CSV table of C-alpha atoms and ligand atoms in Angstrom, one decimal:
chain,number,residue,atom,x,y,z
I,1,MET,CA,-1.7,-17.9,-4.7
I,2,ASP,CA,1.7,-16.3,-5.2
I,3,ARG,CA,2.4,-12.6,-4.5
I,4,SER,CA,1.8,-11.4,-8.1
I,5,GLN,CA,-1.6,-13.2,-8.2
I,6,LEU,CA,-2.4,-11.7,-4.8
I,7,ILE,CA,-2.0,-8.1,-6.0
I,8,ARG,CA,-3.7,-8.8,-9.3
I,9,THR,CA,-7.0,-9.7,-7.6
I,10,LYS,CA,-9.4,-7.0,-6.1
I,11,ARG,CA,-8.3,-6.8,-2.5
I,12,VAL,CA,-8.6,-4.9,0.8
I,13,GLU,CA,-5.3,-4.4,2.5
I,14,PRO,CA,-5.3,-3.7,6.2
I,15,SER,CA,-2.7,-1.1,7.1
I,16,ILE,CA,-1.1,-1.9,10.5
I,17,LEU,CA,-0.4,1.8,11.0
I,18,SER,CA,-3.6,1.9,13.0
I,19,ALA,CA,-3.0,-1.4,14.8
I,20,ASP,CA,-2.2,-1.8,18.4
I,21,TYR,CA,1.6,-2.5,18.3
I,22,ALA,CA,1.6,-4.0,21.8
I,23,ARG,CA,-0.4,-6.9,20.4
I,24,LEU,CA,0.6,-6.7,16.7
I,25,GLY,CA,0.7,-10.5,16.0
I,26,GLU,CA,-2.8,-10.9,17.4
I,27,GLN,CA,-4.1,-8.0,15.3
I,28,VAL,CA,-2.5,-9.4,12.1
I,29,ALA,CA,-4.0,-12.8,12.9
I,30,THR,CA,-7.5,-11.3,13.3
I,31,VAL,CA,-7.5,-9.7,9.9
I,32,MET,CA,-5.9,-12.7,8.2
I,33,ASP,CA,-8.4,-15.0,9.8
I,34,ALA,CA,-11.1,-12.7,8.3
I,35,GLY,CA,-9.6,-13.3,4.9
I,36,ALA,CA,-6.9,-10.5,4.4
I,37,ARG,CA,-3.8,-11.7,2.6
I,38,VAL,CA,-2.0,-8.5,1.9
I,39,ILE,CA,-0.8,-6.6,5.0
I,40,HIS,CA,0.2,-3.0,4.3
I,41,VAL,CA,3.2,-1.5,6.2
I,42,ASP,CA,3.5,2.3,6.4
I,43,VAL,CA,7.0,3.4,6.7
I,44,MET,CA,7.6,7.1,7.5
I,45,ASP,CA,10.9,8.8,8.1
I,46,GLY,CA,10.3,12.2,9.7
I,47,HIS,CA,11.6,13.8,6.5
I,48,PHE,CA,9.4,13.0,3.5
I,49,VAL,CA,6.5,13.2,6.0
I,50,PRO,CA,6.7,14.6,9.5
I,51,PRO,CA,6.0,11.5,11.6
I,52,ILE,CA,8.4,8.6,12.1
I,53,THR,CA,6.6,5.2,12.2
I,54,ILE,CA,8.0,1.8,11.7
I,55,GLY,CA,10.8,0.0,9.7
I,56,PRO,CA,12.3,-3.3,8.8
I,57,VAL,CA,12.3,-4.8,12.3
I,58,ILE,CA,8.5,-4.8,12.3
I,59,VAL,CA,8.5,-6.5,8.8
I,60,GLU,CA,10.8,-9.1,10.2
I,61,ALA,CA,8.7,-9.6,13.3
I,62,ILE,CA,5.6,-10.6,11.4
I,63,ARG,CA,7.0,-12.0,8.2
I,64,ASP,CA,6.7,-15.7,9.2
I,65,GLN,CA,3.3,-15.3,10.5
I,66,VAL,CA,2.1,-13.6,7.4
I,67,HIS,CA,3.8,-15.9,5.0
I,68,GLU,CA,2.7,-19.1,6.8
I,69,ALA,CA,-0.9,-17.9,6.5
I,70,GLY,CA,-0.4,-17.5,2.7
I,71,GLY,CA,-0.1,-13.7,2.8
I,72,MET,CA,2.3,-11.0,1.8
I,73,LEU,CA,3.8,-7.8,3.2
I,74,ASP,CA,3.3,-4.7,1.1
I,75,CYS,CA,5.7,-2.0,2.3
I,76,HIS,CA,4.9,1.6,1.5
I,77,LEU,CA,8.0,3.7,1.9
I,78,MET,CA,7.1,7.4,2.7
I,79,VAL,CA,10.8,8.1,3.0
I,80,GLU,CA,13.4,10.4,1.3
I,81,CYS,CA,15.8,8.5,-0.9
I,82,PRO,CA,14.0,5.2,-0.7
I,83,GLU,CA,16.8,3.6,-2.7
I,84,ARG,CA,18.9,3.7,0.5
I,85,GLN,CA,16.3,1.5,2.3
I,86,VAL,CA,15.2,-1.1,-0.3
I,87,GLU,CA,17.9,-3.6,0.6
I,88,GLN,CA,16.9,-3.6,4.3
I,89,PHE,CA,13.2,-4.2,3.5
I,90,VAL,CA,14.1,-7.0,1.0
I,91,GLN,CA,16.2,-8.7,3.7
I,92,ALA,CA,13.5,-8.2,6.3
I,93,GLY,CA,11.0,-10.2,4.2
I,94,ALA,CA,9.0,-7.6,2.2
I,95,ASP,CA,7.1,-9.0,-0.8
I,96,SER,CA,6.3,-5.7,-2.4
I,97,ILE,CA,7.9,-2.3,-1.9
I,98,THR,CA,6.4,1.0,-3.0
I,99,ALA,CA,8.4,4.2,-3.5
I,100,GLN,CA,7.0,7.6,-3.6
I,101,LEU,CA,7.7,9.3,-7.0
I,102,GLU,CA,8.4,12.6,-5.2
I,103,ALA,CA,10.9,11.1,-2.8
I,104,THR,CA,13.8,10.4,-5.1
I,105,SER,CA,15.6,11.9,-8.0
I,106,ASP,CA,16.2,8.5,-9.4
I,107,VAL,CA,12.9,6.7,-9.3
I,108,SER,CA,13.7,4.3,-12.1
I,109,HIS,CA,16.8,3.1,-10.3
I,110,THR,CA,14.8,2.6,-7.1
I,111,LEU,CA,12.2,0.5,-8.9
I,112,GLU,CA,14.9,-1.5,-10.6
I,113,MET,CA,16.5,-2.2,-7.2
I,114,ILE,CA,13.1,-3.4,-5.8
I,115,ARG,CA,12.6,-5.9,-8.6
I,116,ASP,CA,16.2,-7.0,-8.5
I,117,GLY,CA,15.7,-7.8,-4.9
I,118,GLY,CA,12.9,-10.2,-5.9
I,119,CYS,CA,10.0,-7.9,-4.8
I,120,LEU,CA,7.1,-6.5,-6.6
I,121,ALA,CA,7.5,-2.8,-7.3
I,122,GLY,CA,4.9,-0.2,-6.6
I,123,LEU,CA,5.0,3.5,-7.5
I,124,ALA,CA,3.1,6.0,-5.4
I,125,ILE,CA,2.0,9.5,-6.3
I,126,ASN,CA,0.8,12.2,-3.9
I,127,PRO,CA,-2.5,14.0,-4.4
I,128,GLU,CA,-0.9,16.9,-6.1
I,129,THR,CA,1.3,14.8,-8.5
I,130,ALA,CA,-0.1,14.5,-12.0
I,131,VAL,CA,-1.0,11.0,-13.2
I,132,GLU,CA,1.0,11.6,-16.4
I,133,GLU,CA,4.2,11.4,-14.4
I,134,VAL,CA,4.0,7.7,-14.1
I,135,SER,CA,3.6,7.1,-17.8
I,136,GLU,CA,7.3,6.6,-18.6
I,137,LEU,CA,7.7,4.2,-15.7
I,138,LEU,CA,4.9,1.8,-16.3
I,139,ALA,CA,7.1,-1.0,-17.6
I,140,MET,CA,9.0,-1.0,-14.3
I,141,VAL,CA,6.1,-1.3,-11.9
I,142,ASP,CA,3.7,-4.0,-10.8
I,143,PHE,CA,1.1,-1.5,-9.5
I,144,VAL,CA,0.6,2.2,-9.1
I,145,LEU,CA,-0.6,3.8,-5.8
I,146,CYS,CA,-2.8,6.8,-6.0
I,147,MET,CA,-2.7,8.5,-2.6
I,148,SER,CA,-6.1,9.6,-1.6
I,149,VAL,CA,-4.8,11.7,1.3
I,150,ASN,CA,-1.6,13.6,1.8
I,151,PRO,CA,0.7,10.9,3.3
I,152,GLY,CA,1.7,11.2,6.9
I,153,TRP,CA,-1.2,10.2,9.1
I,154,GLY,CA,-3.9,7.7,9.4
I,155,GLY,CA,-7.5,8.7,9.9
I,156,GLN,CA,-7.6,11.6,7.4
I,157,ALA,CA,-10.6,12.4,5.2
I,158,PHE,CA,-10.6,10.9,1.7
I,159,ILE,CA,-9.8,13.6,-0.9
I,160,GLU,CA,-12.9,13.4,-3.2
I,161,SER,CA,-11.0,14.5,-6.3
I,162,SER,CA,-9.1,11.2,-6.0
I,163,ILE,CA,-12.0,9.4,-7.7
I,164,ASP,CA,-11.5,11.3,-11.0
I,165,LYS,CA,-7.8,10.9,-10.6
I,166,VAL,CA,-8.1,7.1,-10.3
I,167,GLY,CA,-10.3,7.2,-13.4
I,168,HIS,CA,-7.6,9.1,-15.4
I,169,LEU,CA,-5.0,6.8,-14.1
I,170,ARG,CA,-7.0,3.8,-15.3
I,171,GLU,CA,-7.3,5.3,-18.8
I,172,LEU,CA,-3.5,5.9,-18.7
I,173,VAL,CA,-2.4,2.5,-17.5
I,174,GLY,CA,-4.9,0.4,-19.4
I,175,ALA,CA,-7.1,-2.4,-18.0
I,176,ASP,CA,-4.5,-4.7,-16.5
I,177,LEU,CA,-2.2,-2.8,-14.1
I,178,PRO,CA,-3.4,-2.9,-10.5
I,179,ILE,CA,-4.3,0.5,-9.0
I,180,GLN,CA,-4.0,0.9,-5.3
I,181,VAL,CA,-5.8,3.7,-3.3
I,182,ASP,CA,-4.6,4.6,0.2
I,183,GLY,CA,-6.0,7.1,2.6
I,184,GLY,CA,-9.6,7.6,3.9
I,185,ILE,CA,-10.8,4.3,2.6
I,186,SER,CA,-14.0,3.2,4.3
I,187,THR,CA,-17.4,1.7,3.3
I,188,ALA,CA,-18.4,5.3,2.3
I,189,THR,CA,-15.5,5.8,-0.2
I,190,ALA,CA,-14.3,2.3,-1.4
I,191,GLY,CA,-17.2,1.7,-3.7
I,192,ALA,CA,-16.6,4.8,-5.8
I,193,ALA,CA,-12.9,4.2,-5.9
I,194,ALA,CA,-13.6,0.7,-7.2
I,195,GLN,CA,-16.0,2.0,-9.8
I,196,ALA,CA,-13.3,4.5,-11.0
I,197,GLY,CA,-10.9,1.6,-11.5
I,198,ALA,CA,-9.0,1.0,-8.3
I,199,THR,CA,-8.3,-2.6,-7.4
I,200,LEU,CA,-6.3,-2.5,-4.2
I,201,PHE,CA,-7.8,-0.7,-1.2
I,202,VAL,CA,-5.6,0.1,1.8
I,203,ALA,CA,-7.5,0.8,5.0
I,204,GLY,CA,-6.0,1.5,8.4
I,205,SER,CA,-8.3,3.3,10.8
I,206,HIS,CA,-11.5,2.0,9.3
I,207,ILE,CA,-10.3,-1.6,10.2
I,208,PHE,CA,-8.1,-1.3,13.2
I,209,GLY,CA,-10.1,1.6,14.7
I,210,ALA,CA,-13.3,-0.5,14.6
I,211,GLU,CA,-14.6,-2.3,17.6
I,212,ASP,CA,-14.3,-5.5,15.6
I,213,PRO,CA,-11.6,-5.3,12.9
I,214,ALA,CA,-12.7,-8.6,11.3
I,215,VAL,CA,-16.2,-7.3,10.8
I,216,ALA,CA,-14.9,-4.0,9.5
I,217,TYR,CA,-12.6,-5.8,7.1
I,218,ARG,CA,-15.4,-8.0,5.8
I,219,GLU,CA,-17.7,-5.0,5.3
I,220,LEU,CA,-15.1,-3.3,3.3
I,221,VAL,CA,-14.6,-6.3,1.1
I,222,ALA,CA,-18.3,-6.4,0.5
I,223,ALA,CA,-18.4,-2.7,-0.5
I,224,VAL,CA,-15.6,-3.3,-2.9
I,225,ASP,CA,-17.0,-6.5,-4.4
I,226,ALA,CA,-20.4,-4.9,-4.9
I,227,GLU,CA,-18.8,-2.7,-7.7
T,301,DX5,C1,-1.1,7.5,5.0
T,301,DX5,C2,-0.7,6.0,4.9
T,301,DX5,C3,-1.9,5.1,4.9
T,301,DX5,C4,-2.7,5.1,6.2
T,301,DX5,C5,-4.1,5.1,5.8
T,301,DX5,O1,0.0,8.3,5.0
T,301,DX5,O2,0.0,5.8,3.7
T,301,DX5,O3,-1.6,3.8,4.5
T,301,DX5,O4,-2.4,4.1,7.0
T,301,DX5,O5,-4.9,5.3,6.9
T,301,DX5,P1,-6.4,5.5,6.9
T,301,DX5,O6,-7.0,4.2,6.3
T,301,DX5,O7,-6.7,5.6,8.4
T,301,DX5,O8,-6.7,6.7,6.1
T,302,ZN,ZN1,0.2,3.5,2.9
């Protein structure tokens, strides 16, 4: 399956934000052996969001492992001026790059750069950003990310109004465009998000915070597939 097929299929994406970085390769292998094919990378810059997390060196470190197992790296940039970082993530081996709509004054240029670099382009909106804001940009994106927490930290509670928001987004974008949800996704919340129209489910703490990440991944897949 190529990368555009991967994101066009209902899918749970483990976010390595909650992984143990001292044994990252092993953790990635665990979820990929369990069936995961899209690995979510949460990049935070200490400006757009308070924490600083990881960057292109981590993408580079796991790119071969993920690609050899038939997977892809989905890089979610929670950074100011993402246009300044796109090239580095392309070079590092990103397969899709998501920019936050709120983070740049030139979001269409950013999305263009992502596609010009050969990556799939994602556009993320924060909980307080109206879904209508994506409408002019739909031709430039491969998926839309509806944040279901305020970005910045793993392990936050799912914002319940995200369900209606995903529903509105689905009406706005039509049946085909993948909708990703990110934040607070667990077996308790994924089903309702799927019912509302989400197709890509990012989960960090639910998977890597579990005693057995493979089991947690498979339970989440089952919750999503049941809808
Ligand atoms: C939040 C990040 C998420 C985060 C989700 O700022 O964008 O991808 O890893 O973590 P959980 O699944 O723990 O809410
Ligand atoms: Zn994310």
